[in-house]
Short mmCIF file of C-alpha atoms in Angstrom, two decimals:
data_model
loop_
_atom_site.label_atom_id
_atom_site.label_comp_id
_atom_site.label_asym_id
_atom_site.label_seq_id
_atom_site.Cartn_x
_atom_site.Cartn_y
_atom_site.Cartn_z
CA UNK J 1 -36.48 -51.83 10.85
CA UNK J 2 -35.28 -48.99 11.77
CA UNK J 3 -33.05 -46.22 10.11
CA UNK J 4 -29.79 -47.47 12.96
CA UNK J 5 -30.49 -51.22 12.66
CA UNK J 6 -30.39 -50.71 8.67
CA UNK J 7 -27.42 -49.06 8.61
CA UNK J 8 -25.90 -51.60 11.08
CA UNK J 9 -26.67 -54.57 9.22
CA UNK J 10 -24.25 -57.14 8.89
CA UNK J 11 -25.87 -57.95 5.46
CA UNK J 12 -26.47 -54.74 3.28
CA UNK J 13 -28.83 -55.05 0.25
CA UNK J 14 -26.87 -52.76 -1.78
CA UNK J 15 -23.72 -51.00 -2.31
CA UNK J 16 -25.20 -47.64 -0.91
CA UNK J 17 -26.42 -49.26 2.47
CA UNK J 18 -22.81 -51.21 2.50
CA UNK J 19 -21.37 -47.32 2.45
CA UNK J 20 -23.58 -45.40 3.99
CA UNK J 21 -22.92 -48.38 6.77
CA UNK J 22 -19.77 -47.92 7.06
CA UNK J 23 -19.53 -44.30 6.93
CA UNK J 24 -22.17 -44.48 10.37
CA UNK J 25 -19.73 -46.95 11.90
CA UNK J 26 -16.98 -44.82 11.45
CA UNK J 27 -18.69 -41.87 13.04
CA UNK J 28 -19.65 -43.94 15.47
CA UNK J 29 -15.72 -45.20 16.54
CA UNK J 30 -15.20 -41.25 15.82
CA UNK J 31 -17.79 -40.23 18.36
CA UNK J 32 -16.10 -42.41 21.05
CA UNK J 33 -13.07 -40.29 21.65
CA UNK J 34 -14.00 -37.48 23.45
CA UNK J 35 -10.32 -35.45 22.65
CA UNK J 36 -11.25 -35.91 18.93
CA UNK J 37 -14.92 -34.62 19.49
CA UNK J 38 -13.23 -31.83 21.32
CA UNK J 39 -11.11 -31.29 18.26
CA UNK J 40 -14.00 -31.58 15.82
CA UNK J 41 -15.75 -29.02 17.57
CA UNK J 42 -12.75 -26.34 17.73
CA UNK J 43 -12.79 -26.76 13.86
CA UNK J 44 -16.62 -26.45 14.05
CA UNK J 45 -16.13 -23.55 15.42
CA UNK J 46 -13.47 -21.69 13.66
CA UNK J 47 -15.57 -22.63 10.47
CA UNK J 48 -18.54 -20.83 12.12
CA UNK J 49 -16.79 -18.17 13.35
CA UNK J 50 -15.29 -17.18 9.99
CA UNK J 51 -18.44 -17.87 8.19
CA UNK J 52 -20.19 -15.16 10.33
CA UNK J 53 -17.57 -13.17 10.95
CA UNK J 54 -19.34 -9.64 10.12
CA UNK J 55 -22.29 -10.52 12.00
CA UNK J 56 -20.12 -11.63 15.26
CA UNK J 57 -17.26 -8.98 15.25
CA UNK J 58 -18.41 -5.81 17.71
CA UNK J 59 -16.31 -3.52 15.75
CA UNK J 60 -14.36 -3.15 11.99
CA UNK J 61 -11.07 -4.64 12.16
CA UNK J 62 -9.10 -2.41 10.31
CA UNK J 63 -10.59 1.57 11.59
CA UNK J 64 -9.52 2.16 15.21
CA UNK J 65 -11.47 3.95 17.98
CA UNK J 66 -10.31 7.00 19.69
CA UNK J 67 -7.14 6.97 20.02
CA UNK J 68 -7.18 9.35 23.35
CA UNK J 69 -9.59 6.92 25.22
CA UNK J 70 -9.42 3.54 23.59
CA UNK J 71 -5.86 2.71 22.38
CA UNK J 72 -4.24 -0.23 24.51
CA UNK J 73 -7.45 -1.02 26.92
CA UNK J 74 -7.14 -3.68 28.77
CA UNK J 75 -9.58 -7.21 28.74
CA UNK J 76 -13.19 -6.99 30.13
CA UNK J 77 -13.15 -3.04 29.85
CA UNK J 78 -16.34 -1.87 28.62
CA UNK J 79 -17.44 -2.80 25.02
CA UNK J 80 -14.14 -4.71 24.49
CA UNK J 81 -13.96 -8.04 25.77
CA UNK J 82 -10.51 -8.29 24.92
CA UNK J 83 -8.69 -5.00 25.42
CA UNK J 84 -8.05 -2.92 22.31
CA UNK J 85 -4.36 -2.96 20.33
CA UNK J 86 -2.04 0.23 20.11
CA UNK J 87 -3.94 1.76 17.07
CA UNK J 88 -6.85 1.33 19.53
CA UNK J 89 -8.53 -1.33 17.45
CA UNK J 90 -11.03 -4.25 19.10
CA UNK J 91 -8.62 -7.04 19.60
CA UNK J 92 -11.89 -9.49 19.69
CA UNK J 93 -12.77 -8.79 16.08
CA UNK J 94 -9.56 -8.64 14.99
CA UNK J 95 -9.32 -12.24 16.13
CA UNK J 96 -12.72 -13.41 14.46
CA UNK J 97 -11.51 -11.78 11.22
CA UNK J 98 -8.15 -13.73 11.14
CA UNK J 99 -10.27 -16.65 11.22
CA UNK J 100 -10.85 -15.95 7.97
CA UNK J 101 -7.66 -15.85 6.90
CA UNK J 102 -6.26 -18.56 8.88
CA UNK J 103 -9.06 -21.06 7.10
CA UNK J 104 -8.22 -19.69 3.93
CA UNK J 105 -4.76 -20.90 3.93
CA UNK J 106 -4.87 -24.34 5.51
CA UNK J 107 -7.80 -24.78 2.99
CA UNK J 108 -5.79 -23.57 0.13
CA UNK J 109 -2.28 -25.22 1.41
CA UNK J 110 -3.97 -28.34 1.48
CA UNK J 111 -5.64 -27.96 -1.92
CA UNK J 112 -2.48 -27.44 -3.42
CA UNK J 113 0.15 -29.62 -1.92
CA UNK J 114 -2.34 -32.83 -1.43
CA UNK J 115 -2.84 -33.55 -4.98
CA UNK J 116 0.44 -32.82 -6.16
CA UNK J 117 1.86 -34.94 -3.22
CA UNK J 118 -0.51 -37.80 -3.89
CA UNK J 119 0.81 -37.53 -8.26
CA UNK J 120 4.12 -37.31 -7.46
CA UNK J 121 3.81 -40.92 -4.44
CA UNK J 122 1.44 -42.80 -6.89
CA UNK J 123 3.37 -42.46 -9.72
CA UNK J 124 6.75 -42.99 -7.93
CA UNK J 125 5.30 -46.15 -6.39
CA UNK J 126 3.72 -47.12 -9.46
CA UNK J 127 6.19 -47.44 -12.26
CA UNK J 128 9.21 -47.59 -10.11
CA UNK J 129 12.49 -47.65 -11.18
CA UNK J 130 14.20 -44.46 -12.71
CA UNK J 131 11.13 -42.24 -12.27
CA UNK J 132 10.67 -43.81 -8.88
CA UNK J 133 14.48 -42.40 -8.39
CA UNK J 134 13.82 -38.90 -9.77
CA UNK J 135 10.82 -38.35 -8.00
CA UNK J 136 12.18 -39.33 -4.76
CA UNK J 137 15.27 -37.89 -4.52
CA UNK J 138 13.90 -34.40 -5.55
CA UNK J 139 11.38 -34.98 -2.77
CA UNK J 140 14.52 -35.92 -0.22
CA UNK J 141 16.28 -32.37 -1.39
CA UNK J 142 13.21 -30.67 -0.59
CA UNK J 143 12.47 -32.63 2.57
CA UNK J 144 16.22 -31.80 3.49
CA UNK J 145 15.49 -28.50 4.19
CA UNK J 146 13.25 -27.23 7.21
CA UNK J 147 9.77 -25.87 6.22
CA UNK J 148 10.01 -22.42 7.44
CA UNK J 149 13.10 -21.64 6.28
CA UNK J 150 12.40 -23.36 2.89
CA UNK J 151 8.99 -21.09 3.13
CA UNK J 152 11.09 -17.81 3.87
CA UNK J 153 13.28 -18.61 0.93
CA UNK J 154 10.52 -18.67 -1.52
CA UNK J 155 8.13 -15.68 -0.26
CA UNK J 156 11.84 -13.90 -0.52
CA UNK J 157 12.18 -14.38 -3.97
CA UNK J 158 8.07 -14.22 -4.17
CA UNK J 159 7.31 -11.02 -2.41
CA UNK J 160 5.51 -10.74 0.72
CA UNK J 161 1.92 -11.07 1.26
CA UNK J 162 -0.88 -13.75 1.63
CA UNK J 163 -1.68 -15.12 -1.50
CA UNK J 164 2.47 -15.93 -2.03
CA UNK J 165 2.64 -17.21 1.83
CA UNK J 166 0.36 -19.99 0.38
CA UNK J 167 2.45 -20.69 -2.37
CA UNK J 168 5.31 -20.80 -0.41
CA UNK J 169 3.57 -23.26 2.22
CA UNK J 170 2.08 -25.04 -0.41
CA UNK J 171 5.62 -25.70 -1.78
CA UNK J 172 7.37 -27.14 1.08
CA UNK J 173 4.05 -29.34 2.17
CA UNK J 174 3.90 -31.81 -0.61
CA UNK J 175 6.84 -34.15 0.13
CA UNK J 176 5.68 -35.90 3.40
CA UNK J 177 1.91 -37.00 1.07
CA UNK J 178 4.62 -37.91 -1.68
CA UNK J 179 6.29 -40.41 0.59
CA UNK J 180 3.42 -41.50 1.89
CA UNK J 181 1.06 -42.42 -1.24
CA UNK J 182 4.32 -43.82 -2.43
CA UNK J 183 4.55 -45.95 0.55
CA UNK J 184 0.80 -47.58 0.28
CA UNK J 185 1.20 -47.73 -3.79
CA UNK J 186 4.34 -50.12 -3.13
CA UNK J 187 1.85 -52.06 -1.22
CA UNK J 188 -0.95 -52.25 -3.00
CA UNK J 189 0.89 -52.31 -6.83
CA UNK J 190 0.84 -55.91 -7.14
CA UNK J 191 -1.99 -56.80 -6.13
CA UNK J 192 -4.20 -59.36 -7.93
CA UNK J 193 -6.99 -56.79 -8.50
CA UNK J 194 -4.59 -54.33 -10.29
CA UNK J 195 -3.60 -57.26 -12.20
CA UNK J 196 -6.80 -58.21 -13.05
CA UNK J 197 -7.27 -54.60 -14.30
CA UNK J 198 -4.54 -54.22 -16.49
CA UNK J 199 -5.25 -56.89 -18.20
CA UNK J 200 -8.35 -55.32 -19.42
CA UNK J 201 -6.70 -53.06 -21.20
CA UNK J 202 -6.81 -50.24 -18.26
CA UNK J 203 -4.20 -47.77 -19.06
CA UNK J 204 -1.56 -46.73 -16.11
CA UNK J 205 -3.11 -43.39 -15.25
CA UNK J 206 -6.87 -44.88 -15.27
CA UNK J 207 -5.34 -47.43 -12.62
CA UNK J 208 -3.11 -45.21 -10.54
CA UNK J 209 -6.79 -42.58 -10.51
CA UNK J 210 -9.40 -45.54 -10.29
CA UNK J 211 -7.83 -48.14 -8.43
CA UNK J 212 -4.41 -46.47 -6.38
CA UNK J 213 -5.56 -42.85 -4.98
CA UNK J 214 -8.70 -44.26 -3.62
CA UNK J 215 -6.76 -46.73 -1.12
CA UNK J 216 -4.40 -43.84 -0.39
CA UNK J 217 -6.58 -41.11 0.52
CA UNK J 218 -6.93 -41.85 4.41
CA UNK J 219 -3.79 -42.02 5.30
CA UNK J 220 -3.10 -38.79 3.16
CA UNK J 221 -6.23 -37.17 5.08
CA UNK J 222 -5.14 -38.01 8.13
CA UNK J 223 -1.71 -36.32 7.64
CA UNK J 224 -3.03 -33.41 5.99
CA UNK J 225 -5.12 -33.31 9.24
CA UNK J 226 -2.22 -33.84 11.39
CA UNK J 227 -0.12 -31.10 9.43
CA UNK J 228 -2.87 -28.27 9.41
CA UNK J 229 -1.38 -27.28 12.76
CA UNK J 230 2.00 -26.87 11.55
CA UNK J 231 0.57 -25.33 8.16
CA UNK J 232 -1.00 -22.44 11.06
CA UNK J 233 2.57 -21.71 12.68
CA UNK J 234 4.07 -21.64 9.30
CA UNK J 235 1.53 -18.60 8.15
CA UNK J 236 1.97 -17.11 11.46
CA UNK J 237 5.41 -17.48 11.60
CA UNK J 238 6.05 -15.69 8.33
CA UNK J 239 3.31 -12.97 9.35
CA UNK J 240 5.09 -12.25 12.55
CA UNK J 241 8.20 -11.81 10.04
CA UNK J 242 6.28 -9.52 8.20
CA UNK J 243 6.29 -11.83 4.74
CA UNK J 244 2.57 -13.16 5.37
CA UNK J 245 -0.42 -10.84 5.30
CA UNK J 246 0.28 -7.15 5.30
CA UNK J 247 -0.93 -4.62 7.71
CA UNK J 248 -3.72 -3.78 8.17
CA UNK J 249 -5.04 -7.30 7.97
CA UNK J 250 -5.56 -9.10 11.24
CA UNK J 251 -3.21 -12.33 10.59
CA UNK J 252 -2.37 -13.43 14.11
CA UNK J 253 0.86 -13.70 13.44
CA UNK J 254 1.56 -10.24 12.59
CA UNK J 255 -0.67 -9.29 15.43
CA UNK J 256 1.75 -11.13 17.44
CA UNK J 257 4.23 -9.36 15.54
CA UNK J 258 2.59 -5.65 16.39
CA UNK J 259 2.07 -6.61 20.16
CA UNK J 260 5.40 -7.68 21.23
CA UNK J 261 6.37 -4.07 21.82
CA UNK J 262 4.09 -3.79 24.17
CA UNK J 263 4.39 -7.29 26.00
CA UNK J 264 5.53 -6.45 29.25
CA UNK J 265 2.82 -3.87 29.87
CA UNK J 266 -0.04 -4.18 27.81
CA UNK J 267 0.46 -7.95 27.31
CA UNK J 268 -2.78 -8.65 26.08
CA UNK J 269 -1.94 -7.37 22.95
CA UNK J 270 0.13 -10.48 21.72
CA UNK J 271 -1.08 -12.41 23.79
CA UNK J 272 -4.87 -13.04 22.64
CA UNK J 273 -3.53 -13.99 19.39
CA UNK J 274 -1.12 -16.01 20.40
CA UNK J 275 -3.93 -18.04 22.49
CA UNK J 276 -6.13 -18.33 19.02
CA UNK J 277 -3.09 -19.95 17.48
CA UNK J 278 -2.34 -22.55 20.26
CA UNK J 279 -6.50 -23.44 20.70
CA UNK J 280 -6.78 -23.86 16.71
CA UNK J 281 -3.66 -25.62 16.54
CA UNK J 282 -4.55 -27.99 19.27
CA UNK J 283 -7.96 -28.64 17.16
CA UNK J 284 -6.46 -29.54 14.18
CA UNK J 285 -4.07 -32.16 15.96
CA UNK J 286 -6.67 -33.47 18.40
CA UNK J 287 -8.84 -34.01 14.99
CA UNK J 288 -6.15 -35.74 12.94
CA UNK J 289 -5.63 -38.57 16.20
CA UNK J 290 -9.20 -38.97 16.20
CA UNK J 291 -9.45 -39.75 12.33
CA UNK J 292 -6.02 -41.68 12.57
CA UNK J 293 -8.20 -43.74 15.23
CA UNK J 294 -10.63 -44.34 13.10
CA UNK J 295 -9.63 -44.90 9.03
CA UNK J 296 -5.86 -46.43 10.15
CA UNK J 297 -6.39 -50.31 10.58
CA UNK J 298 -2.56 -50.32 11.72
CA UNK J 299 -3.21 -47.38 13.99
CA UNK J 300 -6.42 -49.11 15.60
CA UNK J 301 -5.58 -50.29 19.55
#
């Protein structure tokens, strides 16, 4: 038998052939959208990219060049690809080093606000009632307000710089995972399998962890997914204000930000970054359809 006719089998010998099954299938549903593949390899990519970013940047990202003969060259001129910025640094590894920092805070955004969105749903959905109240009407107030502005307010009081931008982002990201773990808990909460394990004596936070989180956790990836793009505008958006990273760091937003003096002219200077933000926010959203596609049943055509 061979290794695609095992995992295909419509009668697995064990539990690990039943998953690893599965899993295959589901690659294989995954592998038949080519705008998800697309998206998978953009995030393939950016991974790489920041991964080997100090073997694949021409130049340092921070020290300039000469400033008499290299500050605000345009794309394609020799040895720069993509034209150098005001302070006559290479735009092109400027842009792979903010790969860097762009993974690091969609990685640590969705660290932070996916488990305490997931506690805050499950246990909401759970036990119902007044803590389902509390829970839920804190999430409304902070869903009432929009996610920049809500992000401004706190890396205000915070201070600027990256590591509070991810605080702040982290913050205001939770409430939409809330809802939605809430949403499949009230589903799934009285069940005869949940029934069956409470009555052996399983405590509440052994079923909501065991039995709950499990069943939510695609549709919670797949909006984490979906939001990654938004979670990218956010950073840049507060960069470009100047409350993200600081100068000299190349954030693409506040590359954007240090470019837009220049835009008329030397355009290329806000405009390169501006470009990395649009291709690795289309990634992130082609990738979240594509797994939507795949581990939604209600979402399948």
């Amino acid at each position: 038998m061979t290794t695609r006719a095992w995992l295909l089998s419509e009668q697995p010998a064990s539990r690990r052939q039943a998953r690893l099954g599965q899993a295959y299938r589901t690659w294989l549903a995954f592998r038949g959208n080519w705008l998800a593949m697309v998206g998978l390899a953009i995030v393939v990519a950016l991974v790489v990219i920041a991964a080997l970013a100090d073997v694949l940047a021409p130049y340092n990202p921070i020290l300039g060049q000469d400033l008499n003969t290299t500050r605000l060259l345009p794309p394609l001129s020799p040895g720069h690809l993509l034209g150098t910025d005001d302070l006559a640094r290479d735009i092109l590894s400027r842009l792979i080093h903010g790969t860097r920092l762009t993974l690091m805070v969609v990685v640590l955004v969705a660290l932070i606000a996916t488990p305490i969105g997931l506690l805050v749903g499950t246990t909401a959905g759970y036990f119902g009632g007044w803590i389902d109240t509390v829970l839920m009407r804190l999430t409304d107030i902070v869903l009432a307000f929009p996610r920049l502005i809500l992000a401004l307010a706190f890396v205000a009081a915070l201070g600027p710089g990256i590591e509070n931008a991810v605080i702040a982002i982290a913050i205001t990201s939770w409430p939409p995972y809330a809802r939605l773990a809430r949403a499949e808990t009230l589903t799934v909460r009285n069940s005869d399998f949940i029934a069956a394990t409470r009555l052996q004596g399983a405590s509440s936070a052994r079923i909501i962890w065991k039995h709950i989180v499990p069943l939510c956790m695609s549709s919670v990836i797949i909006r984490v997914t979906l939001d990654m793009a938004g979670i990218i505008l956010t950073a840049a958006g507060l960069g470009f204000l100047g409350l993200g990273a600081q100068p000299p760091q190349p954030e693409w937003g506040a590359m954007i930000a240090g470019g837009r003096r220049f835009l008329i002219d030397q355009w290329w200077v806000a405009t390169m970054p501006g470009i990395a933000i649009f291709i690795v926010s289309l990634g992130f959203n082609l990738l979240g359809d594509g797994l939507r596609d795949v581990l939604d049943p209600k979402g399948r055509k």
